Amino acid sequence: MSSNTKVSLWLGLVSLLVLLVACANVANLLLARAMARSREIAVRLSLGAGRWRITRQLLTESLVLAVIGAAAALVLTLWTSAFVRRVVIPDVPLLGHAISFRVLAFAGAVALGTGLVCGLAPAAIMARTDLNAILKGESHGRTGRFLVQRALVAGQVALTVVLLAGAGLFVQSLRNIRGKDLGMNISHVLYASIDFRSAGVAPTDANALYEQMAERVRQLPGVRAAGLSIGEPFRSGWGSWIIVPGVPASIPKQGDASPLGRAVSAGYFDATATRIVAGRTFTAAEHQSAAHVVMINESLAHKYWPH
């Protein structure tokens, strides 16, 4: 399962919890509204209106509110979909518009289900209400309403606690990630990815274009350094076997940490503010001549050359 899929699943789960909290809240409000109209409904029932007709009216009002909420949610989706995609899952290509037929069908099904769920509670309680007690002004029959309201409030509180706990864990994880020492300073670093292969550009021509682009970026005001790399930092590279004279070579086993190699150009370490413990960085001349030079981190140095 990819990271984007996991993020999408977590967003879907959070959205479901928020929807359940909203359903419980709306059902509680509709129940309170129906009980405030209990005398009106009792008079209508006494004049000959059937209980099923009153139930249909309450369900219809609930469905109308659900449809209005779904329409407002779709409009909000159109306004915020680009922002959410850019911030949360930027690597997922956007196929077509944010609202498609499947999204409309799902929103309609959710609106219908939400309207039925939110309208069933007041409709069921009103269907079981004693007309004589209401017309006489007695409080008989309100016990069921109080039980339903308490259950809805308890459900809201439980789901809200789950959401708050998840938000707290997310913030704590984000703080831990931001406080982790990456070995480089990325606070003012901009990373851009360009794929010339899909455009049909030959590798030799692409390398020249990359160099020209890097040089033009270096000339921009405010740019201190610019470099090139194959793949994204911390996310791509190739595994390597290290053979050191005098050290027995062993094949890495499943789960063993193996050196991860990446190709970078001159200026990369300056752009990322990577601290050089010993030695020097690459030069443009070494890149042009394809010299066999390499830089390693301290972990690899301590492992094979501890002294």
XYZ file of C-alpha atoms in Angstrom:
307
model
C 0.000 0.000 0.000
C 1.494 3.332 -1.086
C 1.780 6.362 1.155
C -0.782 8.247 -0.933
C -3.266 5.397 -0.494
C -2.735 5.428 3.268
C -3.258 9.195 3.404
C -6.429 8.857 1.325
C -7.758 6.122 3.626
C -7.039 8.214 6.719
C -8.782 11.213 5.156
C -11.765 9.014 4.318
C -11.916 7.675 7.878
C -11.733 11.167 9.382
C -14.434 12.368 6.981
C -16.652 9.444 8.015
C -16.226 10.266 11.706
C -17.029 13.922 11.074
C -20.099 12.858 9.085
C -21.283 10.658 11.953
C -20.827 13.515 14.438
C -22.769 15.827 12.132
C -25.533 13.227 11.716
C -25.887 12.830 15.473
C -25.948 16.600 15.929
C -28.549 17.156 13.203
C -30.686 14.259 14.454
C -30.630 15.769 17.950
C -31.641 19.177 16.599
C -34.418 17.677 14.483
C -35.651 15.727 17.478
C -35.755 18.886 19.598
C -37.555 20.715 16.766
C -40.092 17.917 16.409
C -40.785 17.886 20.142
C -41.257 21.658 20.068
C -43.909 21.048 17.399
C -45.442 18.153 19.318
C -48.649 20.044 20.118
C -49.031 21.074 16.476
C -48.498 17.482 15.329
C -50.932 16.210 17.958
C -53.619 18.611 16.711
C -53.063 17.497 13.131
C -53.294 13.857 14.163
C -56.503 14.524 16.065
C -57.979 16.175 12.960
C -57.447 12.995 10.960
C -53.891 13.129 9.638
C -52.296 9.694 9.645
C -49.119 8.911 11.551
C -47.432 7.749 8.356
C -48.221 11.101 6.758
C -46.624 12.950 9.686
C -43.643 10.598 9.498
C -43.250 11.265 5.789
C -43.327 15.005 6.446
C -40.557 14.741 9.046
C -38.481 12.532 6.765
C -39.015 14.905 3.834
C -37.846 17.893 5.888
C -34.771 15.910 6.936
C -34.035 14.885 3.336
C -34.339 18.484 2.145
C -31.784 19.580 4.737
C -29.491 16.700 3.716
C -29.725 17.635 0.021
C -28.937 21.277 0.805
C -25.952 20.168 2.895
C -24.714 17.872 0.120
C -24.987 20.684 -2.450
C -23.046 23.024 -0.168
C -20.420 20.295 0.351
C -20.010 19.839 -3.419
C -19.522 23.579 -3.896
C -16.954 23.589 -1.077
C -15.231 20.623 -2.742
C -14.861 22.580 -5.968
C -13.230 25.438 -4.078
C -10.867 23.398 -1.901
C -10.007 20.277 -3.965
C -6.972 21.868 -5.615
C -5.630 23.081 -2.259
C -6.142 19.697 -0.549
C -4.480 17.829 -3.410
C -1.518 20.215 -3.507
C -0.922 20.075 0.260
C -1.890 16.508 1.230
C -1.364 14.217 -1.806
C 0.628 16.200 -4.401
C 1.966 13.089 -6.155
C -1.457 11.828 -7.250
C -2.381 12.960 -10.766
C -5.770 14.669 -11.008
C -7.826 12.843 -13.624
C -10.545 15.176 -14.875
C -12.509 17.443 -12.589
C -12.766 17.105 -8.835
C -16.477 16.261 -9.117
C -17.285 13.320 -11.374
C -20.325 11.096 -11.832
C -19.076 8.726 -9.133
C -18.601 11.604 -6.696
C -22.111 12.862 -7.438
C -23.560 9.368 -6.999
C -21.703 8.890 -3.710
C -22.761 12.325 -2.439
C -26.373 11.588 -3.366
C -26.315 8.217 -1.610
C -24.733 9.734 1.512
C -27.253 12.602 1.512
C -30.142 10.142 1.192
C -28.802 7.903 3.956
C -28.043 10.876 6.204
C -31.515 12.315 5.711
C -33.155 9.009 6.548
C -30.977 8.431 9.610
C -31.457 11.961 10.949
C -35.190 11.878 10.323
C -35.964 8.425 11.670
C -35.340 9.284 15.323
C -37.859 12.169 15.607
C -40.301 10.367 13.325
C -40.201 7.195 15.430
C -40.640 9.100 18.692
C -43.525 11.189 17.361
C -45.218 8.074 16.015
C -45.263 6.601 19.533
C -46.391 9.783 21.286
C -49.639 9.746 23.272
C -51.935 12.362 21.739
C -54.087 12.778 24.843
C -51.063 13.454 27.022
C -49.749 16.116 24.645
C -53.103 17.841 24.219
C -53.538 17.903 27.997
C -50.073 19.405 28.417
C -48.676 16.405 30.260
C -45.038 15.327 29.989
C -45.955 11.688 29.421
C -44.010 10.146 26.561
C -40.908 12.279 26.884
C -38.807 9.520 28.430
C -38.088 7.992 25.034
C -37.035 11.368 23.678
C -34.623 11.924 26.560
C -33.118 8.475 26.075
C -32.564 9.080 22.354
C -31.093 12.520 22.987
C -28.723 11.144 25.611
C -27.649 8.369 23.233
C -27.014 10.893 20.450
C -25.041 13.195 22.744
C -23.012 10.261 24.048
C -22.242 9.197 20.489
C -21.161 12.733 19.573
C -18.879 12.975 22.586
C -17.329 9.553 21.906
C -16.646 10.313 18.242
C -15.321 13.775 19.083
C -12.922 12.293 21.625
C -11.677 9.866 18.962
C -11.137 12.746 16.520
C -9.330 14.855 19.118
C -7.108 11.935 20.108
C -6.248 11.283 16.464
C -5.534 14.973 15.879
C -3.278 15.059 18.935
C -1.334 12.008 17.770
C -0.997 13.522 14.294
C 0.335 16.807 15.670
C 2.772 14.944 17.923
C 4.002 12.831 14.995
C 4.394 15.972 12.878
C 6.426 17.625 15.633
C 8.637 14.544 15.912
C 9.250 14.549 12.173
C 10.018 18.269 12.069
C 12.432 17.870 14.983
C 14.322 14.999 13.367
C 17.854 15.784 12.243
C 17.965 15.139 8.488
C 21.596 16.139 8.105
C 20.597 19.045 5.883
C 18.690 22.306 6.084
C 15.505 22.213 4.018
C 13.826 25.341 5.401
C 14.563 27.416 2.281
C 15.033 24.679 -0.314
C 12.782 24.288 -3.345
C 12.693 20.886 -5.053
C 11.379 20.550 -8.611
C 10.969 17.357 -10.634
C 10.991 17.327 -14.433
C 10.506 14.279 -16.636
C 12.035 14.740 -20.086
C 11.639 11.060 -20.937
C 7.862 11.310 -21.288
C 8.378 14.254 -23.651
C 10.613 12.172 -25.914
C 13.852 14.040 -25.145
C 17.026 11.976 -25.557
C 19.093 11.419 -22.366
C 22.078 13.291 -23.775
C 19.921 16.295 -24.660
C 18.147 16.099 -21.304
C 21.441 16.332 -19.420
C 22.329 19.496 -21.316
C 18.905 20.976 -20.596
C 19.271 20.167 -16.926
C 22.611 21.956 -16.790
C 21.196 24.989 -18.576
C 18.243 25.142 -16.227
C 20.445 24.828 -13.145
C 22.686 27.629 -14.398
C 19.699 29.895 -15.034
C 18.359 29.152 -11.561
C 21.703 30.073 -10.001
C 21.441 33.500 -11.670
C 18.051 34.267 -10.126
C 18.012 36.917 -7.382
C 18.038 35.415 -3.903
C 19.300 31.987 -5.009
C 22.460 31.006 -3.146
C 23.083 27.621 -4.758
C 21.443 25.107 -7.075
C 22.210 21.505 -7.907
C 20.865 18.477 -9.724
C 20.032 15.007 -8.481
C 18.590 11.784 -9.798
C 15.444 11.086 -7.796
C 13.950 12.704 -4.738
C 15.839 13.071 -1.445
C 15.075 10.321 1.101
C 12.688 8.599 -1.315
C 14.712 7.214 -4.216
C 18.079 5.644 -4.909
C 19.662 2.304 -5.587
C 20.979 -0.291 -3.196
C 24.693 -1.058 -3.342
C 27.145 -3.680 -2.148
C 30.313 -2.331 -0.644
C 33.475 -4.395 -1.164
C 36.385 -3.182 0.927
C 39.850 -4.822 0.700
C 40.551 -6.763 3.865
C 36.884 -6.815 4.914
C 34.881 -9.992 4.173
C 32.129 -9.254 1.670
C 28.724 -10.506 2.712
C 25.476 -10.569 0.761
C 22.838 -8.428 2.506
C 20.005 -10.460 3.964
C 16.342 -9.582 3.925
C 15.795 -6.655 6.256
C 19.477 -5.707 6.495
C 20.362 -2.067 5.939
C 22.348 -1.672 2.720
C 23.957 1.523 1.410
C 21.599 3.612 -0.692
C 23.263 5.492 -3.526
C 22.146 8.608 -5.371
C 23.720 10.716 -8.098
C 24.062 14.447 -7.502
C 25.885 17.280 -9.218
C 28.095 20.078 -8.032
C 26.216 22.562 -5.891
C 23.826 20.001 -4.406
C 25.429 19.975 -0.962
C 25.629 23.763 -0.907
C 21.949 24.059 -1.848
C 20.848 21.653 0.887
C 23.331 23.045 3.443
C 24.692 19.562 4.098
C 27.607 19.706 6.515
C 30.821 18.224 5.128
C 32.625 16.425 7.951
C 35.791 15.654 5.981
C 36.925 16.012 2.395
C 35.225 18.262 -0.139
C 32.160 18.428 -2.360
C 31.924 17.589 -6.065
C 33.107 19.973 -8.765
C 31.668 20.666 -12.208
C 34.828 19.308 -13.847
C 34.370 15.918 -12.186
C 30.801 15.761 -13.420
C 31.759 16.498 -17.011
C 34.572 13.942 -17.048
C 32.467 11.237 -15.317
C 35.167 10.812 -12.690
C 34.765 7.959 -10.222
C 34.320 10.033 -7.070
C 31.924 9.397 -4.225
C 30.862 10.889 -0.926
C 29.712 8.723 1.969
C 27.986 9.465 5.237
C 29.391 8.968 8.717
C 27.498 5.706 9.302
C 29.150 4.012 6.340
C 32.547 5.454 7.257
C 32.350 4.154 10.830
C 31.213 0.745 9.628
C 34.015 0.006 7.134
C 36.711 2.473 8.186
C 36.257 2.872 11.952
C 39.753 4.340 12.409
